[in-house]
Coordinates of C-alpha atoms and ligand atoms in Angstrom, one line a residue:
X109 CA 18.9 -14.9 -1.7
X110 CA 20.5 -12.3 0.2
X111 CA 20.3 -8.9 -0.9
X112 CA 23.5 -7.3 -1.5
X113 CA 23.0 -5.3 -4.1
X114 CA 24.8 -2.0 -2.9
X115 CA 27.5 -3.5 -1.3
X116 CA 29.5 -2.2 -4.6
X117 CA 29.6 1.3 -5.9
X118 CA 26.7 2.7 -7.6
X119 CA 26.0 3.2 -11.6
X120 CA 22.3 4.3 -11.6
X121 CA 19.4 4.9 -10.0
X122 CA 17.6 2.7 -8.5
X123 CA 15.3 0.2 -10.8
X124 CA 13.4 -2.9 -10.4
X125 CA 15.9 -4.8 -12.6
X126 CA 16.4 -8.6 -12.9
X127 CA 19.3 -7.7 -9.9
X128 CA 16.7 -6.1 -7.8
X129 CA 14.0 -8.7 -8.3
X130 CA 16.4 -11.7 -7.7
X131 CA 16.9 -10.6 -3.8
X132 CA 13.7 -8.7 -3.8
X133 CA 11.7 -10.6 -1.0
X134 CA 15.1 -10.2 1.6
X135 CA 15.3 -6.8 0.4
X136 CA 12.0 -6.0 1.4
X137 CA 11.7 -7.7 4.5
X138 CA 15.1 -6.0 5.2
X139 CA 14.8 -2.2 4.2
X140 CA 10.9 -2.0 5.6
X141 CA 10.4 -2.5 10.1
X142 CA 6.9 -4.4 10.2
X143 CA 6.7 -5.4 6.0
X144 CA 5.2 -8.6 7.0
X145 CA 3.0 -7.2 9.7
X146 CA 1.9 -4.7 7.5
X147 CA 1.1 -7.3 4.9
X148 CA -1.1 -9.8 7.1
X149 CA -3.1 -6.3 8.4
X150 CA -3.5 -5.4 4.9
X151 CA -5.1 -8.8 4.1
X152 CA -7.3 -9.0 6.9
X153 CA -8.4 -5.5 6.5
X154 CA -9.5 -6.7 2.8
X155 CA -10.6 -9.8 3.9
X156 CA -13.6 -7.7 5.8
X157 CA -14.3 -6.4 2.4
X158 CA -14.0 -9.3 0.1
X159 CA -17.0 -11.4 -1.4
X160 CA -17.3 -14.7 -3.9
X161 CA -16.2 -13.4 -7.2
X162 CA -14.6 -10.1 -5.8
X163 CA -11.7 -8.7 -8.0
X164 CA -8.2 -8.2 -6.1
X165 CA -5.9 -5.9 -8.2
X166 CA -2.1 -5.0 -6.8
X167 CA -0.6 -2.1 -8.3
X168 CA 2.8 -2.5 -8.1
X169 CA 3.0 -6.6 -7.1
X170 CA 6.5 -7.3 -7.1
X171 CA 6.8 -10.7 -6.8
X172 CA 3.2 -10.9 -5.9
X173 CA 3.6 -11.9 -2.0
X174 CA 0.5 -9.8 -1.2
X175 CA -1.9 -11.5 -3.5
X176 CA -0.3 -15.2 -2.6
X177 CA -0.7 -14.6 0.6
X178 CA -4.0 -13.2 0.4
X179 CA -5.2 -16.4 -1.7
X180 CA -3.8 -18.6 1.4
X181 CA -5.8 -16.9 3.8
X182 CA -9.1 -16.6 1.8
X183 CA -9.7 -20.3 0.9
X184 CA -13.1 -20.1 2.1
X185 CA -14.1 -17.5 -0.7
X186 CA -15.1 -19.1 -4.6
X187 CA -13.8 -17.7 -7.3
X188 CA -11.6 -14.5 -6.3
X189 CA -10.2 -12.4 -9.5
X190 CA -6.2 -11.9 -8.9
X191 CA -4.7 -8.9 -10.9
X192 CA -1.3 -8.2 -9.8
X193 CA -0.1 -5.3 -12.4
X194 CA 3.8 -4.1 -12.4
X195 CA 5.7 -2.5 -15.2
X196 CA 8.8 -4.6 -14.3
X197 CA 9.4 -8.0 -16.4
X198 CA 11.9 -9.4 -14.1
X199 CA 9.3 -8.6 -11.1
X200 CA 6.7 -10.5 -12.7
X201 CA 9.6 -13.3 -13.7
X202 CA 9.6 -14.1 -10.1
X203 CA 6.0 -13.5 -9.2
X204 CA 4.8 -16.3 -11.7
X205 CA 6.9 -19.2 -10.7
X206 CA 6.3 -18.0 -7.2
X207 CA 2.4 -17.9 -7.8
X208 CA 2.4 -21.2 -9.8
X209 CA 4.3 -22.8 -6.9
X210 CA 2.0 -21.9 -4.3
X211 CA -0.8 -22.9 -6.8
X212 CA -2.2 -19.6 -6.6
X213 CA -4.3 -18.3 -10.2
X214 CA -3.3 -14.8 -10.6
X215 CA -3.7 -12.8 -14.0
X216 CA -0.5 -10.7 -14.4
X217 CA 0.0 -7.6 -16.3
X218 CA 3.2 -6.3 -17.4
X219 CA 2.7 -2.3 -18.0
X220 CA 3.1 1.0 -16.1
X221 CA -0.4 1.0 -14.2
X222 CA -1.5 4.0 -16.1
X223 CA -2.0 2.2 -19.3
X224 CA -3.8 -0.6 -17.3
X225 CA -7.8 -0.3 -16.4
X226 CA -8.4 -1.9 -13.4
X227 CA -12.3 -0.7 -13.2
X228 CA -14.6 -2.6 -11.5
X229 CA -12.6 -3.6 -8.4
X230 CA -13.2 -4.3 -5.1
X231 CA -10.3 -4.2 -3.4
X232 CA -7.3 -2.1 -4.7
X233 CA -3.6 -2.7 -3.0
X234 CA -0.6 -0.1 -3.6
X235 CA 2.1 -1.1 -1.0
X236 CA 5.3 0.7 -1.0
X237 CA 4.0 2.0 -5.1
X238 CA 2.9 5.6 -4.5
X239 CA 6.1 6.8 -3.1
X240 CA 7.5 5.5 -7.1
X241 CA 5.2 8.0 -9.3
X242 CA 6.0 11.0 -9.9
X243 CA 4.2 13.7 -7.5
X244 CA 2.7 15.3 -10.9
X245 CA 1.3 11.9 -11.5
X246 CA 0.8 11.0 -8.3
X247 CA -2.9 12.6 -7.9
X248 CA -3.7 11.2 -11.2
X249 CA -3.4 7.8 -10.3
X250 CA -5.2 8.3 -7.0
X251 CA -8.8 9.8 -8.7
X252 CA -8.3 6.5 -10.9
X253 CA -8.1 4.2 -8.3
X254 CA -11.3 5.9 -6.5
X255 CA -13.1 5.6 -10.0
X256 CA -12.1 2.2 -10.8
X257 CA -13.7 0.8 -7.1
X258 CA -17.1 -0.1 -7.0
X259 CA -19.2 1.7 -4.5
X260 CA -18.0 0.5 -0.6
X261 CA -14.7 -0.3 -2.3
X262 CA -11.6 0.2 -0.8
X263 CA -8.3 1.2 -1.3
X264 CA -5.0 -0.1 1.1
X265 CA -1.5 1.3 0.5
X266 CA 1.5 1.5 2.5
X267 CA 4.2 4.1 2.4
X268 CA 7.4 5.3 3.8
X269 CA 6.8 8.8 4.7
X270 CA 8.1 12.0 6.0
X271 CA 7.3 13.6 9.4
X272 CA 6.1 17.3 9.2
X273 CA 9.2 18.6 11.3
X274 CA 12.6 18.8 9.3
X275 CA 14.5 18.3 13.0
X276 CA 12.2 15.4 13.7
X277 CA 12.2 14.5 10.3
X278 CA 16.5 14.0 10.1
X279 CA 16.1 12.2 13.7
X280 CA 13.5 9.5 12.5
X281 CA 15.7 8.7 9.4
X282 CA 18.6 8.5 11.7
X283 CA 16.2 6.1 13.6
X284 CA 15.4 4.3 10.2
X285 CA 19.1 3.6 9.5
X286 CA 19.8 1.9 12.8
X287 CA 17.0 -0.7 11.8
X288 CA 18.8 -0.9 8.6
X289 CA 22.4 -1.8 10.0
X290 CA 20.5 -4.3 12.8
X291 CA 19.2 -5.9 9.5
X292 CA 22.7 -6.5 8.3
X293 CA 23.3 -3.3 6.0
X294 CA 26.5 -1.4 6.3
X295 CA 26.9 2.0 6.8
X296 CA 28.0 1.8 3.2
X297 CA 25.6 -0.3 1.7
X298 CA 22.6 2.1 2.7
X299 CA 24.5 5.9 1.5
X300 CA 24.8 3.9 -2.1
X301 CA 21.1 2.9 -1.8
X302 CA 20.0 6.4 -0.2
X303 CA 22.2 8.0 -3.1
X304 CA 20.3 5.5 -5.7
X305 CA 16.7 6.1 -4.6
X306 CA 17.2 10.2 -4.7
X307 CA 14.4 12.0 -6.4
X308 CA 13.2 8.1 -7.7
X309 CA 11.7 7.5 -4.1
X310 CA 9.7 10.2 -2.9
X311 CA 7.7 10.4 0.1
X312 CA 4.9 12.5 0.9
X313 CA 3.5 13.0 5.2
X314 CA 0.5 11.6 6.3
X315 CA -1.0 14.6 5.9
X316 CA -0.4 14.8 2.3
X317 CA -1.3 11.4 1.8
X318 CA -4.9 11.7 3.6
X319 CA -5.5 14.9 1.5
X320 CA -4.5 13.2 -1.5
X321 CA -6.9 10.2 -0.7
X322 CA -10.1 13.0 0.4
X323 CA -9.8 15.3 -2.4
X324 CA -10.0 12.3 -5.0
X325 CA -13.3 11.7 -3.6
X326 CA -12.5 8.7 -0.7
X327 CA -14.8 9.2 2.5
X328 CA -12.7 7.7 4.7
X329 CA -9.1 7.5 5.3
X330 CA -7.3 5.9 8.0
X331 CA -4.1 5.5 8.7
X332 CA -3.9 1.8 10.7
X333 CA 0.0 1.2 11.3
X334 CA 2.7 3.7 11.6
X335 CA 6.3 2.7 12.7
X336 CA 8.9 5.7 12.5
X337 CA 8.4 6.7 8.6
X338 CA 6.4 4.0 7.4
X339 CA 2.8 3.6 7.3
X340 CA -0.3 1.7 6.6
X341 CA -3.3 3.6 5.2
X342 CA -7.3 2.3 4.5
X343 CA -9.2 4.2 2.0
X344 CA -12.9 3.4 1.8
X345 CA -15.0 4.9 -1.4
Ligands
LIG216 C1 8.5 -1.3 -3.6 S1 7.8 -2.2 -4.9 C2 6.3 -2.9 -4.3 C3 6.3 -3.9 -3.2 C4 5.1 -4.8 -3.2 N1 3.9 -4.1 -3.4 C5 5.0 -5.6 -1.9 O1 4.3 -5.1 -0.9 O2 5.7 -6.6 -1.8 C6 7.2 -1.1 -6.1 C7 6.8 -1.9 -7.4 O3 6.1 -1.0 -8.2 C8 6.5 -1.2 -9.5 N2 6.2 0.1 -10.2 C9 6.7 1.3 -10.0 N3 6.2 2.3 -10.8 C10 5.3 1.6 -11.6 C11 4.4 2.0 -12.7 N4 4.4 3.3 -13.1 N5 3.7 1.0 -13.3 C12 3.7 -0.3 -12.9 N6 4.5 -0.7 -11.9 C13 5.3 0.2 -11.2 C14 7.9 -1.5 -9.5 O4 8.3 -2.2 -10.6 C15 8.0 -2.4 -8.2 O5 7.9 -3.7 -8.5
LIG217 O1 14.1 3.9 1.6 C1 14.9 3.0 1.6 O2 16.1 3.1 1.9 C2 14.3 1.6 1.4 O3 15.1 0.7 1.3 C3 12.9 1.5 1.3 C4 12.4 0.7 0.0 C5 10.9 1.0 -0.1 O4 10.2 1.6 0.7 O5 10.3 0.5 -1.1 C6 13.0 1.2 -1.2 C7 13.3 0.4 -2.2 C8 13.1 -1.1 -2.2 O6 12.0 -1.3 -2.9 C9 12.8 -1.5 -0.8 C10 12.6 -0.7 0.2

């Protein structure tokens, strides 16, 4: 379904409500230049890592495209454990029929990740989640993601972020917006949605990110696609 969303005027913030989720996938491959590029690099970057048996948990799984897709493209492994955790009902609506369509066995847990232990995992995904928890929060979450990998773990998250320059910084969002009217979006449609995601969406630099990721213990970060303000990082513990 086409997103259309903020074609009307605005009541709230922005949530991952049963309106949201409904156009969810065209939203996403619509608001975010290289989602799906970003998606198949962060599958074969965990594909290096993965092993029979390996647990596989996506914090903030939407409608669980990352983990489906990743179960397509690891066939030859036995026996992977899915967790695809996200504190939105309506999300997880659309990520079970969508996982039990594809034939895909994924364990889903409705909660805000920090009641959730994930310990024990191999692989840890946060696409587009970070940039959601609040910055007090933010570190929090990251030192529990480091202690919840086994050792040689590794951590993969994308993010929109913010360039170090406030000039460059106004420029690239400018640049951002273009991609978003190409896609369809009217000058309209994306003020309501900029207005909507104000202090709920908040995006750190790549600076702050990597420091984030070193200081909770990672010992190596590497950012591994970056288009304008969006960016693909691997963390290894
Ligand atoms: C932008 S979406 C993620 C997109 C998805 N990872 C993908 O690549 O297709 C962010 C998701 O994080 C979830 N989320 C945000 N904060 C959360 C929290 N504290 N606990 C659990 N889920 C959360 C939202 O419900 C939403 O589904
Ligand atoms: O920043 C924006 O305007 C966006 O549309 C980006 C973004 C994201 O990065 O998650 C924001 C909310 C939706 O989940 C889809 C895309």
């Amino acid at each position: 379904m086409t997103d259309k969303v903020f074609n009307k005027k605005i009541k709230k913030q922005f949530e991952f409500d049963e309106e949201v989720a409904s156009v969810f996938d065209d939203m996403l491959e619509r608001s975010i230049p290289y989602y799906k590029e970003m998606q198949r690099l962060s599958i074969a970057l965990a594909n290096n890592f993965l092993k029979d048996d390996a647990k596989v948990v996506d914090l903030g799984c939407s409608t669980a495209s990352t983990l489906i897709e990743l179960a397509k493209s690891s066939k030859e492994l036995k026996n992977l454990n899915l967790f695809g955790v996200d504190s939105s009902e309506a999300m997880l609506d659309f990520a079970s029929k969508k996982a039990n369509a594809y034939g895909v066995d994924i364990n889903f847990i409705c909660d805000d990740i920090f009641n959730v232990d994930f310990s024990n995992s191999n692989v840890i995904f946060a696409n587009y989640t970070l940039q959601f928890i609040r910055p007090l929060l933010r570190e929090k979450l990251i030192s529990r993601i480091f202690d919840s990998l086994e050792e040689g773990g590794i951590f993969i998250f994308c993010e929109k972020i913010l360039a170090e320059s406030n000039l460059l910084n106004k420029q690239l969002i400018d640049e951002y917006y273009n991609y978003k009217k190409n896609q369809g979006y009217s000058e309209f449609e994306i003020s309501q949605k900029r207005e909507a995601l104000e202090n709920v969406l908040i995006p750190y630099t790549q600076k702050e990110n990597e420091k984030m990721i070193k200081e909770a213990g990672f010992s190596h970060c590497e950012m591994v696609f970056k288009w304008v303000n969006f960016a693909l990082f691997i963390a290894i513990k």
